[in-house]
């Protein structure tokens, strides 16, 4: 079993930057197999939205709303993922979650298939 813990959420002004981190703990040896990490966000009352995802080979995909502003990465140990967020807008305000899909061969933004989820970290842009 893998536990995911997000950090880095904060309150910033529009145009500012934040970097979120997602640290994996527990059975992280499963992450050495082919896996994907996704970052999602959810506004209360709406469905969870995929923001960015990365696969084991470093291939990435982004939602159109964050393309060019957000960058997803993963450390070489494959235990920590990062979401660097630049040019933040008020509409980016919400809770952000990371998730891991094992045996993944291409990064995806759909929530289906992601097995492990973190508890989320709040980002507020004013």
Short mmCIF file of N, CA, C and O in Angstrom, two decimals:
data_model
loop_
_atom_site.label_atom_id
_atom_site.label_comp_id
_atom_site.label_asym_id
_atom_site.label_seq_id
_atom_site.Cartn_x
_atom_site.Cartn_y
_atom_site.Cartn_z
N UNK A 1 0.85 -1.19 0.00
CA UNK A 1 0.00 0.00 0.00
C UNK A 1 0.88 1.23 0.00
O UNK A 1 1.88 1.29 0.69
N UNK A 2 0.51 2.22 -0.79
CA UNK A 2 1.26 3.46 -0.93
C UNK A 2 0.47 4.61 -0.32
O UNK A 2 -0.71 4.76 -0.60
N UNK A 3 1.13 5.39 0.52
CA UNK A 3 0.51 6.60 1.04
C UNK A 3 1.09 7.81 0.31
O UNK A 3 2.30 7.87 0.08
N UNK A 4 0.23 8.74 -0.04
CA UNK A 4 0.66 9.96 -0.72
C UNK A 4 0.34 11.16 0.16
O UNK A 4 -0.77 11.27 0.69
N UNK A 5 1.30 12.05 0.30
CA UNK A 5 1.11 13.24 1.12
C UNK A 5 1.49 14.46 0.29
O UNK A 5 2.64 14.60 -0.13
N UNK A 6 0.52 15.34 0.09
CA UNK A 6 0.78 16.58 -0.63
C UNK A 6 1.23 17.67 0.33
O UNK A 6 0.85 17.68 1.50
N UNK A 7 2.01 18.60 -0.19
CA UNK A 7 2.42 19.77 0.58
C UNK A 7 2.67 20.91 -0.38
O UNK A 7 2.74 20.71 -1.60
N UNK A 8 2.81 22.10 0.17
CA UNK A 8 3.15 23.26 -0.64
C UNK A 8 2.00 24.20 -0.92
O UNK A 8 2.20 25.29 -1.48
N UNK A 9 0.78 23.81 -0.56
CA UNK A 9 -0.34 24.70 -0.77
C UNK A 9 -0.22 25.95 0.08
O UNK A 9 0.30 25.91 1.19
N UNK A 10 -0.69 27.07 -0.47
CA UNK A 10 -0.56 28.34 0.25
C UNK A 10 -1.50 29.36 -0.38
O UNK A 10 -2.21 29.04 -1.35
N UNK A 11 -1.49 30.54 0.18
CA UNK A 11 -2.24 31.66 -0.38
C UNK A 11 -1.27 32.59 -1.08
O UNK A 11 -0.27 33.01 -0.49
N UNK A 12 -1.55 32.92 -2.34
CA UNK A 12 -0.67 33.79 -3.11
C UNK A 12 -1.51 34.80 -3.89
O UNK A 12 -2.71 34.61 -4.08
N UNK A 13 -0.83 35.85 -4.36
CA UNK A 13 -1.51 36.82 -5.20
C UNK A 13 -1.51 36.35 -6.64
O UNK A 13 -0.64 35.57 -7.06
N UNK A 14 -2.47 36.82 -7.39
CA UNK A 14 -2.54 36.49 -8.81
C UNK A 14 -1.22 36.85 -9.49
O UNK A 14 -0.64 37.90 -9.21
N UNK A 15 -0.77 35.96 -10.36
CA UNK A 15 0.50 36.15 -11.03
C UNK A 15 1.66 35.50 -10.32
O UNK A 15 2.76 35.40 -10.89
N UNK A 16 1.43 35.06 -9.11
CA UNK A 16 2.47 34.43 -8.33
C UNK A 16 2.69 32.97 -8.68
O UNK A 16 2.04 32.43 -9.59
N UNK A 17 3.60 32.33 -7.93
CA UNK A 17 3.96 30.94 -8.20
C UNK A 17 3.93 30.12 -6.92
O UNK A 17 4.14 30.65 -5.82
N UNK A 18 3.66 28.85 -7.09
CA UNK A 18 3.74 27.88 -6.02
C UNK A 18 4.25 26.57 -6.58
O UNK A 18 4.02 26.28 -7.76
N UNK A 19 4.92 25.78 -5.75
CA UNK A 19 5.30 24.43 -6.13
C UNK A 19 4.72 23.46 -5.12
O UNK A 19 5.03 23.54 -3.93
N UNK A 20 3.87 22.57 -5.60
CA UNK A 20 3.30 21.53 -4.77
C UNK A 20 4.18 20.29 -4.85
O UNK A 20 4.78 20.02 -5.89
N UNK A 21 4.22 19.54 -3.76
CA UNK A 21 4.97 18.29 -3.74
C UNK A 21 4.06 17.16 -3.31
O UNK A 21 3.13 17.37 -2.52
N UNK A 22 4.33 15.99 -3.82
CA UNK A 22 3.57 14.78 -3.49
C UNK A 22 4.58 13.71 -3.14
O UNK A 22 5.28 13.21 -4.02
N UNK A 23 4.67 13.38 -1.86
CA UNK A 23 5.64 12.39 -1.41
C UNK A 23 4.95 11.06 -1.19
O UNK A 23 3.89 10.98 -0.57
N UNK A 24 5.58 10.01 -1.70
CA UNK A 24 5.04 8.66 -1.55
C UNK A 24 5.76 7.94 -0.42
O UNK A 24 6.97 8.04 -0.28
N UNK A 25 4.99 7.23 0.35
CA UNK A 25 5.54 6.45 1.46
C UNK A 25 4.86 5.09 1.46
O UNK A 25 3.79 4.90 0.86
N UNK A 26 5.45 4.13 2.12
CA UNK A 26 4.86 2.81 2.19
C UNK A 26 5.51 1.89 1.18
O UNK A 26 6.73 1.88 1.03
N UNK A 27 4.72 1.17 0.45
CA UNK A 27 5.20 0.20 -0.53
C UNK A 27 5.65 0.89 -1.80
O UNK A 27 5.12 0.65 -2.88
N UNK A 28 6.66 1.76 -1.68
CA UNK A 28 7.06 2.57 -2.83
C UNK A 28 7.77 1.74 -3.89
O UNK A 28 8.01 2.23 -4.99
N UNK A 29 8.16 0.48 -3.55
CA UNK A 29 8.78 -0.35 -4.56
C UNK A 29 7.84 -0.57 -5.73
O UNK A 29 8.27 -0.83 -6.86
N UNK A 30 6.53 -0.46 -5.47
CA UNK A 30 5.58 -0.60 -6.58
C UNK A 30 5.74 0.53 -7.58
O UNK A 30 5.34 0.39 -8.73
N UNK A 31 6.32 1.65 -7.12
CA UNK A 31 6.46 2.78 -8.02
C UNK A 31 7.62 2.60 -8.99
O UNK A 31 7.78 3.38 -9.91
N UNK A 32 8.47 1.59 -8.77
CA UNK A 32 9.55 1.34 -9.69
C UNK A 32 9.08 0.58 -10.92
O UNK A 32 9.81 0.46 -11.89
N UNK A 33 7.87 0.07 -10.86
CA UNK A 33 7.27 -0.47 -12.06
C UNK A 33 6.72 0.69 -12.86
O UNK A 33 6.78 1.84 -12.44
N UNK A 34 6.16 0.38 -14.00
CA UNK A 34 5.60 1.46 -14.80
C UNK A 34 4.42 2.09 -14.03
O UNK A 34 3.51 1.41 -13.61
N UNK A 35 4.47 3.38 -13.82
CA UNK A 35 3.41 4.05 -13.10
C UNK A 35 3.23 5.46 -13.64
O UNK A 35 4.09 5.97 -14.36
N UNK A 36 2.16 6.05 -13.30
CA UNK A 36 1.90 7.45 -13.64
C UNK A 36 1.52 8.21 -12.37
O UNK A 36 0.92 7.63 -11.46
N UNK A 37 1.86 9.46 -12.33
CA UNK A 37 1.45 10.36 -11.26
C UNK A 37 0.59 11.44 -11.88
O UNK A 37 0.95 12.02 -12.90
N UNK A 38 -0.54 11.69 -11.26
CA UNK A 38 -1.42 12.75 -11.74
C UNK A 38 -1.70 13.76 -10.65
O UNK A 38 -1.71 13.44 -9.46
N UNK A 39 -1.88 14.99 -11.07
CA UNK A 39 -2.34 16.05 -10.18
C UNK A 39 -3.74 16.44 -10.60
O UNK A 39 -4.00 16.66 -11.80
N UNK A 40 -4.61 16.55 -9.63
CA UNK A 40 -6.01 16.85 -9.88
C UNK A 40 -6.45 17.99 -8.97
O UNK A 40 -5.81 18.27 -7.96
N UNK A 41 -7.54 18.61 -9.31
CA UNK A 41 -8.12 19.63 -8.43
C UNK A 41 -9.63 19.51 -8.48
O UNK A 41 -10.20 19.03 -9.46
N UNK A 42 -10.25 19.93 -7.40
CA UNK A 42 -11.71 19.80 -7.31
C UNK A 42 -12.30 20.99 -6.61
O UNK A 42 -12.02 21.25 -5.44
N UNK A 43 -13.14 21.69 -7.33
CA UNK A 43 -13.92 22.78 -6.75
C UNK A 43 -15.15 22.17 -6.11
O UNK A 43 -15.77 21.28 -6.71
N UNK A 44 -15.52 22.57 -4.91
CA UNK A 44 -16.72 22.01 -4.28
C UNK A 44 -17.93 22.07 -5.20
O UNK A 44 -18.20 23.09 -5.82
N UNK A 45 -18.61 20.93 -5.30
CA UNK A 45 -19.79 20.86 -6.14
C UNK A 45 -19.51 20.48 -7.58
O UNK A 45 -20.45 20.31 -8.37
N UNK A 46 -18.23 20.35 -7.93
CA UNK A 46 -17.88 19.97 -9.29
C UNK A 46 -17.05 18.70 -9.28
O UNK A 46 -16.53 18.28 -8.25
N UNK A 47 -16.93 18.08 -10.46
CA UNK A 47 -16.14 16.86 -10.56
C UNK A 47 -14.65 17.18 -10.44
O UNK A 47 -14.20 18.28 -10.76
N UNK A 48 -13.90 16.17 -9.99
CA UNK A 48 -12.46 16.31 -9.89
C UNK A 48 -11.88 16.43 -11.30
O UNK A 48 -12.20 15.64 -12.18
N UNK A 49 -11.00 17.40 -11.48
CA UNK A 49 -10.46 17.71 -12.80
C UNK A 49 -8.97 17.37 -12.85
O UNK A 49 -8.21 17.76 -11.96
N UNK A 50 -8.58 16.67 -13.89
CA UNK A 50 -7.17 16.38 -14.08
C UNK A 50 -6.42 17.62 -14.54
O UNK A 50 -6.88 18.31 -15.46
N UNK A 51 -5.28 17.89 -13.92
CA UNK A 51 -4.51 19.09 -14.23
C UNK A 51 -3.25 18.74 -15.01
O UNK A 51 -2.94 19.37 -16.02
N UNK A 52 -2.52 17.72 -14.53
CA UNK A 52 -1.27 17.33 -15.17
C UNK A 52 -0.97 15.89 -14.78
O UNK A 52 -1.37 15.43 -13.71
N UNK A 53 -0.25 15.20 -15.64
CA UNK A 53 0.14 13.82 -15.35
C UNK A 53 1.48 13.53 -16.00
O UNK A 53 1.84 14.14 -17.02
N UNK A 54 2.21 12.59 -15.40
CA UNK A 54 3.52 12.21 -15.92
C UNK A 54 3.66 10.70 -15.80
O UNK A 54 3.17 10.10 -14.85
N UNK A 55 4.31 10.09 -16.80
CA UNK A 55 4.51 8.66 -16.71
C UNK A 55 5.96 8.34 -16.33
O UNK A 55 6.78 9.23 -16.11
N UNK A 56 6.26 7.06 -16.27
CA UNK A 56 7.56 6.59 -15.81
C UNK A 56 8.71 7.07 -16.69
O UNK A 56 9.84 7.20 -16.23
N UNK A 57 8.42 7.33 -17.95
CA UNK A 57 9.44 7.78 -18.90
C UNK A 57 9.56 9.29 -18.98
O UNK A 57 10.38 9.81 -19.73
N UNK A 58 8.74 9.98 -18.20
CA UNK A 58 8.79 11.43 -18.21
C UNK A 58 7.85 12.10 -19.20
O UNK A 58 7.84 13.33 -19.32
N UNK A 59 7.05 11.33 -19.91
CA UNK A 59 6.05 11.92 -20.80
C UNK A 59 4.99 12.61 -19.95
O UNK A 59 4.62 12.12 -18.89
N UNK A 60 4.52 13.75 -20.42
CA UNK A 60 3.57 14.53 -19.64
C UNK A 60 2.35 14.90 -20.47
O UNK A 60 2.38 14.88 -21.70
N UNK A 61 1.29 15.24 -19.78
CA UNK A 61 0.11 15.79 -20.41
C UNK A 61 -0.50 16.81 -19.46
O UNK A 61 -0.36 16.68 -18.25
N UNK A 62 -1.13 17.83 -20.02
CA UNK A 62 -1.69 18.91 -19.22
C UNK A 62 -3.09 19.26 -19.68
O UNK A 62 -3.43 19.13 -20.85
N UNK A 63 -3.90 19.75 -18.75
CA UNK A 63 -5.19 20.31 -19.12
C UNK A 63 -4.95 21.62 -19.86
O UNK A 63 -3.98 22.34 -19.58
N UNK A 64 -5.84 21.93 -20.77
CA UNK A 64 -5.69 23.14 -21.57
C UNK A 64 -5.65 24.39 -20.69
O UNK A 64 -4.95 25.37 -21.00
N UNK A 65 -6.35 24.35 -19.58
CA UNK A 65 -6.45 25.52 -18.71
C UNK A 65 -5.14 25.86 -18.00
O UNK A 65 -4.98 26.97 -17.50
N UNK A 66 -4.21 24.90 -17.95
CA UNK A 66 -2.95 25.15 -17.25
C UNK A 66 -1.74 25.03 -18.17
O UNK A 66 -0.61 25.26 -17.74
N UNK A 67 -1.96 24.67 -19.42
CA UNK A 67 -0.86 24.49 -20.37
C UNK A 67 -0.01 25.76 -20.44
O UNK A 67 -0.53 26.87 -20.57
N UNK A 68 1.29 25.58 -20.30
CA UNK A 68 2.20 26.72 -20.36
C UNK A 68 2.40 27.43 -19.04
O UNK A 68 3.29 28.28 -18.90
N UNK A 69 1.59 27.09 -18.06
CA UNK A 69 1.72 27.73 -16.73
C UNK A 69 2.17 26.74 -15.66
O UNK A 69 2.88 27.11 -14.73
N UNK A 70 1.73 25.49 -15.78
CA UNK A 70 2.06 24.47 -14.80
C UNK A 70 3.06 23.49 -15.40
O UNK A 70 3.02 23.20 -16.60
N UNK A 71 3.93 22.96 -14.54
CA UNK A 71 4.91 21.96 -14.97
C UNK A 71 4.94 20.83 -13.95
O UNK A 71 5.15 21.08 -12.76
N UNK A 72 4.76 19.61 -14.43
CA UNK A 72 4.80 18.44 -13.56
C UNK A 72 6.16 17.78 -13.73
O UNK A 72 6.73 17.74 -14.82
N UNK A 73 6.69 17.25 -12.63
CA UNK A 73 7.96 16.54 -12.68
C UNK A 73 7.98 15.49 -11.58
O UNK A 73 7.11 15.46 -10.71
N UNK A 74 9.01 14.65 -11.64
CA UNK A 74 9.15 13.59 -10.65
C UNK A 74 10.64 13.43 -10.36
O UNK A 74 11.46 13.54 -11.27
N UNK A 75 10.99 13.17 -9.11
CA UNK A 75 12.39 13.02 -8.80
C UNK A 75 12.91 11.67 -9.30
O UNK A 75 12.13 10.79 -9.66
N UNK A 76 14.23 11.53 -9.36
CA UNK A 76 14.81 10.33 -9.95
C UNK A 76 14.50 9.08 -9.13
O UNK A 76 14.50 7.98 -9.66
N UNK A 77 14.24 9.25 -7.86
CA UNK A 77 13.89 8.09 -7.02
C UNK A 77 12.45 7.66 -7.23
O UNK A 77 12.03 6.62 -6.71
N UNK A 78 11.71 8.46 -7.98
CA UNK A 78 10.30 8.14 -8.30
C UNK A 78 9.43 8.09 -7.06
O UNK A 78 8.43 7.37 -7.02
N UNK A 79 9.82 8.84 -6.03
CA UNK A 79 9.00 8.85 -4.82
C UNK A 79 8.37 10.20 -4.53
O UNK A 79 7.55 10.31 -3.62
N UNK A 80 8.76 11.21 -5.26
CA UNK A 80 8.19 12.53 -5.06
C UNK A 80 7.89 13.18 -6.39
O UNK A 80 8.74 13.21 -7.28
N UNK A 81 6.68 13.68 -6.50
CA UNK A 81 6.26 14.40 -7.71
C UNK A 81 6.07 15.86 -7.34
O UNK A 81 5.71 16.19 -6.21
N UNK A 82 6.29 16.72 -8.33
CA UNK A 82 6.14 18.15 -8.10
C UNK A 82 5.21 18.75 -9.14
O UNK A 82 5.18 18.32 -10.29
N UNK A 83 4.47 19.75 -8.73
CA UNK A 83 3.66 20.53 -9.66
C UNK A 83 4.03 21.99 -9.46
O UNK A 83 3.66 22.61 -8.47
N UNK A 84 4.80 22.52 -10.41
CA UNK A 84 5.18 23.92 -10.35
C UNK A 84 4.13 24.74 -11.05
O UNK A 84 3.83 24.49 -12.22
N UNK A 85 3.58 25.70 -10.34
CA UNK A 85 2.48 26.49 -10.85
C UNK A 85 2.91 27.95 -10.95
O UNK A 85 3.21 28.58 -9.93
N UNK A 86 2.96 28.47 -12.16
CA UNK A 86 3.33 29.86 -12.42
C UNK A 86 2.12 30.63 -12.95
O UNK A 86 1.15 30.03 -13.41
N UNK A 87 2.22 31.94 -12.91
CA UNK A 87 1.17 32.81 -13.44
C UNK A 87 -0.20 32.39 -12.90
O UNK A 87 -1.17 32.25 -13.65
N UNK A 88 -0.26 32.19 -11.61
CA UNK A 88 -1.49 31.71 -10.99
C UNK A 88 -2.62 32.72 -11.14
O UNK A 88 -2.40 33.93 -11.11
N UNK A 89 -3.83 32.18 -11.32
CA UNK A 89 -5.03 32.98 -11.50
C UNK A 89 -6.01 32.67 -10.37
O UNK A 89 -5.96 31.58 -9.79
N UNK A 90 -6.91 33.59 -10.07
CA UNK A 90 -7.91 33.31 -9.03
C UNK A 90 -8.70 32.02 -9.30
O UNK A 90 -9.06 31.30 -8.36
N UNK A 91 -8.94 31.71 -10.57
CA UNK A 91 -9.69 30.49 -10.89
C UNK A 91 -8.89 29.22 -10.63
O UNK A 91 -9.44 28.11 -10.73
N UNK A 92 -7.61 29.33 -10.28
CA UNK A 92 -6.83 28.16 -9.88
C UNK A 92 -7.06 27.82 -8.41
O UNK A 92 -6.55 26.80 -7.92
N UNK A 93 -7.81 28.65 -7.72
CA UNK A 93 -8.08 28.43 -6.30
C UNK A 93 -8.92 27.19 -6.10
O UNK A 93 -10.02 27.07 -6.65
N UNK A 94 -8.41 26.24 -5.38
CA UNK A 94 -9.12 25.04 -4.99
C UNK A 94 -8.16 24.10 -4.27
O UNK A 94 -7.00 24.44 -4.07
N UNK A 95 -8.63 22.90 -3.93
CA UNK A 95 -7.78 21.89 -3.32
C UNK A 95 -7.17 21.02 -4.40
O UNK A 95 -7.86 20.61 -5.34
N UNK A 96 -5.87 20.76 -4.29
CA UNK A 96 -5.14 19.97 -5.26
C UNK A 96 -4.77 18.62 -4.66
O UNK A 96 -4.32 18.54 -3.52
N UNK A 97 -4.94 17.57 -5.46
CA UNK A 97 -4.67 16.21 -5.04
C UNK A 97 -3.66 15.56 -6.00
O UNK A 97 -3.71 15.80 -7.20
N UNK A 98 -2.81 14.70 -5.44
CA UNK A 98 -1.99 13.87 -6.32
C UNK A 98 -2.49 12.43 -6.23
O UNK A 98 -3.14 12.04 -5.25
N UNK A 99 -2.20 11.69 -7.26
CA UNK A 99 -2.64 10.30 -7.34
C UNK A 99 -1.64 9.50 -8.14
O UNK A 99 -0.92 10.04 -8.98
N UNK A 100 -1.61 8.21 -7.88
CA UNK A 100 -0.70 7.31 -8.57
C UNK A 100 -1.50 6.17 -9.21
O UNK A 100 -2.38 5.59 -8.58
N UNK A 101 -1.16 5.90 -10.45
CA UNK A 101 -1.71 4.75 -11.15
C UNK A 101 -0.55 3.80 -11.44
O UNK A 101 0.45 4.19 -12.05
N UNK A 102 -0.65 2.57 -10.97
CA UNK A 102 0.38 1.58 -11.25
C UNK A 102 0.08 0.89 -12.58
O UNK A 102 -1.05 0.85 -13.03
N UNK A 103 1.12 0.37 -13.19
CA UNK A 103 1.00 -0.30 -14.49
C UNK A 103 0.36 0.61 -15.52
O UNK A 103 -0.59 0.26 -16.21
N UNK A 104 0.88 1.81 -15.56
CA UNK A 104 0.39 2.85 -16.45
C UNK A 104 1.40 3.03 -17.58
O UNK A 104 2.61 3.10 -17.32
N UNK A 105 0.93 3.16 -18.82
CA UNK A 105 1.83 3.26 -19.96
C UNK A 105 1.76 4.59 -20.68
O UNK A 105 2.50 4.82 -21.64
N UNK A 106 0.87 5.44 -20.22
CA UNK A 106 0.78 6.79 -20.81
C UNK A 106 0.08 7.69 -19.79
O UNK A 106 -0.88 7.26 -19.15
N UNK A 107 0.55 8.92 -19.62
CA UNK A 107 -0.07 9.81 -18.64
C UNK A 107 -1.50 10.16 -19.03
O UNK A 107 -1.77 10.42 -20.20
N UNK A 108 -2.39 10.16 -18.06
CA UNK A 108 -3.80 10.44 -18.30
C UNK A 108 -4.33 11.44 -17.30
O UNK A 108 -3.88 11.48 -16.17
N UNK A 109 -5.35 12.17 -17.69
CA UNK A 109 -5.97 13.15 -16.81
C UNK A 109 -7.30 12.66 -16.24
O UNK A 109 -7.92 13.35 -15.45
N UNK A 110 -7.75 11.48 -16.68
CA UNK A 110 -8.99 10.94 -16.14
C UNK A 110 -8.71 10.32 -14.77
O UNK A 110 -7.67 9.72 -14.56
N UNK A 111 -9.67 10.44 -13.86
CA UNK A 111 -9.47 9.92 -12.51
C UNK A 111 -9.55 8.39 -12.47
O UNK A 111 -8.94 7.76 -11.61
N UNK A 112 -10.27 7.79 -13.40
CA UNK A 112 -10.44 6.34 -13.41
C UNK A 112 -9.09 5.68 -13.62
O UNK A 112 -8.34 6.05 -14.52
N UNK A 113 -8.78 4.70 -12.76
CA UNK A 113 -7.52 3.99 -12.90
C UNK A 113 -6.47 4.39 -11.89
O UNK A 113 -5.54 3.64 -11.62
N UNK A 114 -6.61 5.57 -11.33
CA UNK A 114 -5.65 5.99 -10.31
C UNK A 114 -6.02 5.30 -8.99
O UNK A 114 -7.12 5.45 -8.49
N UNK A 115 -5.06 4.57 -8.45
CA UNK A 115 -5.33 3.71 -7.31
C UNK A 115 -5.14 4.42 -5.97
O UNK A 115 -5.92 4.24 -5.04
N UNK A 116 -4.07 5.20 -5.88
CA UNK A 116 -3.71 5.82 -4.61
C UNK A 116 -3.90 7.33 -4.72
O UNK A 116 -3.52 7.94 -5.72
N UNK A 117 -4.47 7.89 -3.66
CA UNK A 117 -4.77 9.33 -3.64
C UNK A 117 -4.26 9.95 -2.34
O UNK A 117 -4.31 9.32 -1.27
N UNK A 118 -3.81 11.18 -2.43
CA UNK A 118 -3.47 11.94 -1.24
C UNK A 118 -4.70 12.65 -0.69
O UNK A 118 -5.79 12.57 -1.27
N UNK A 119 -4.49 13.36 0.41
CA UNK A 119 -5.59 14.04 1.08
C UNK A 119 -5.80 15.46 0.56
O UNK A 119 -6.80 16.10 0.88
N UNK A 120 -4.88 15.96 -0.22
CA UNK A 120 -5.05 17.27 -0.83
C UNK A 120 -4.34 18.39 -0.10
O UNK A 120 -4.05 18.30 1.10
N UNK A 121 -4.06 19.45 -0.85
CA UNK A 121 -3.46 20.66 -0.29
C UNK A 121 -4.15 21.86 -0.93
O UNK A 121 -4.40 21.87 -2.13
N UNK A 122 -4.47 22.86 -0.11
CA UNK A 122 -5.26 23.98 -0.57
C UNK A 122 -4.40 25.07 -1.21
O UNK A 122 -3.37 25.47 -0.66
N UNK A 123 -4.84 25.52 -2.38
CA UNK A 123 -4.20 26.64 -3.07
C UNK A 123 -5.23 27.76 -3.18
O UNK A 123 -6.33 27.53 -3.67
N UNK A 124 -4.86 28.93 -2.72
CA UNK A 124 -5.76 30.08 -2.80
C UNK A 124 -5.04 31.23 -3.51
O UNK A 124 -3.94 31.62 -3.11
N UNK A 125 -5.66 31.73 -4.57
CA UNK A 125 -5.09 32.81 -5.36
C UNK A 125 -6.04 34.00 -5.32
O UNK A 125 -7.21 33.86 -5.68
N UNK A 126 -5.54 35.14 -4.88
CA UNK A 126 -6.42 36.31 -4.77
C UNK A 126 -5.87 37.50 -5.56
O UNK A 126 -4.71 37.46 -6.01
#
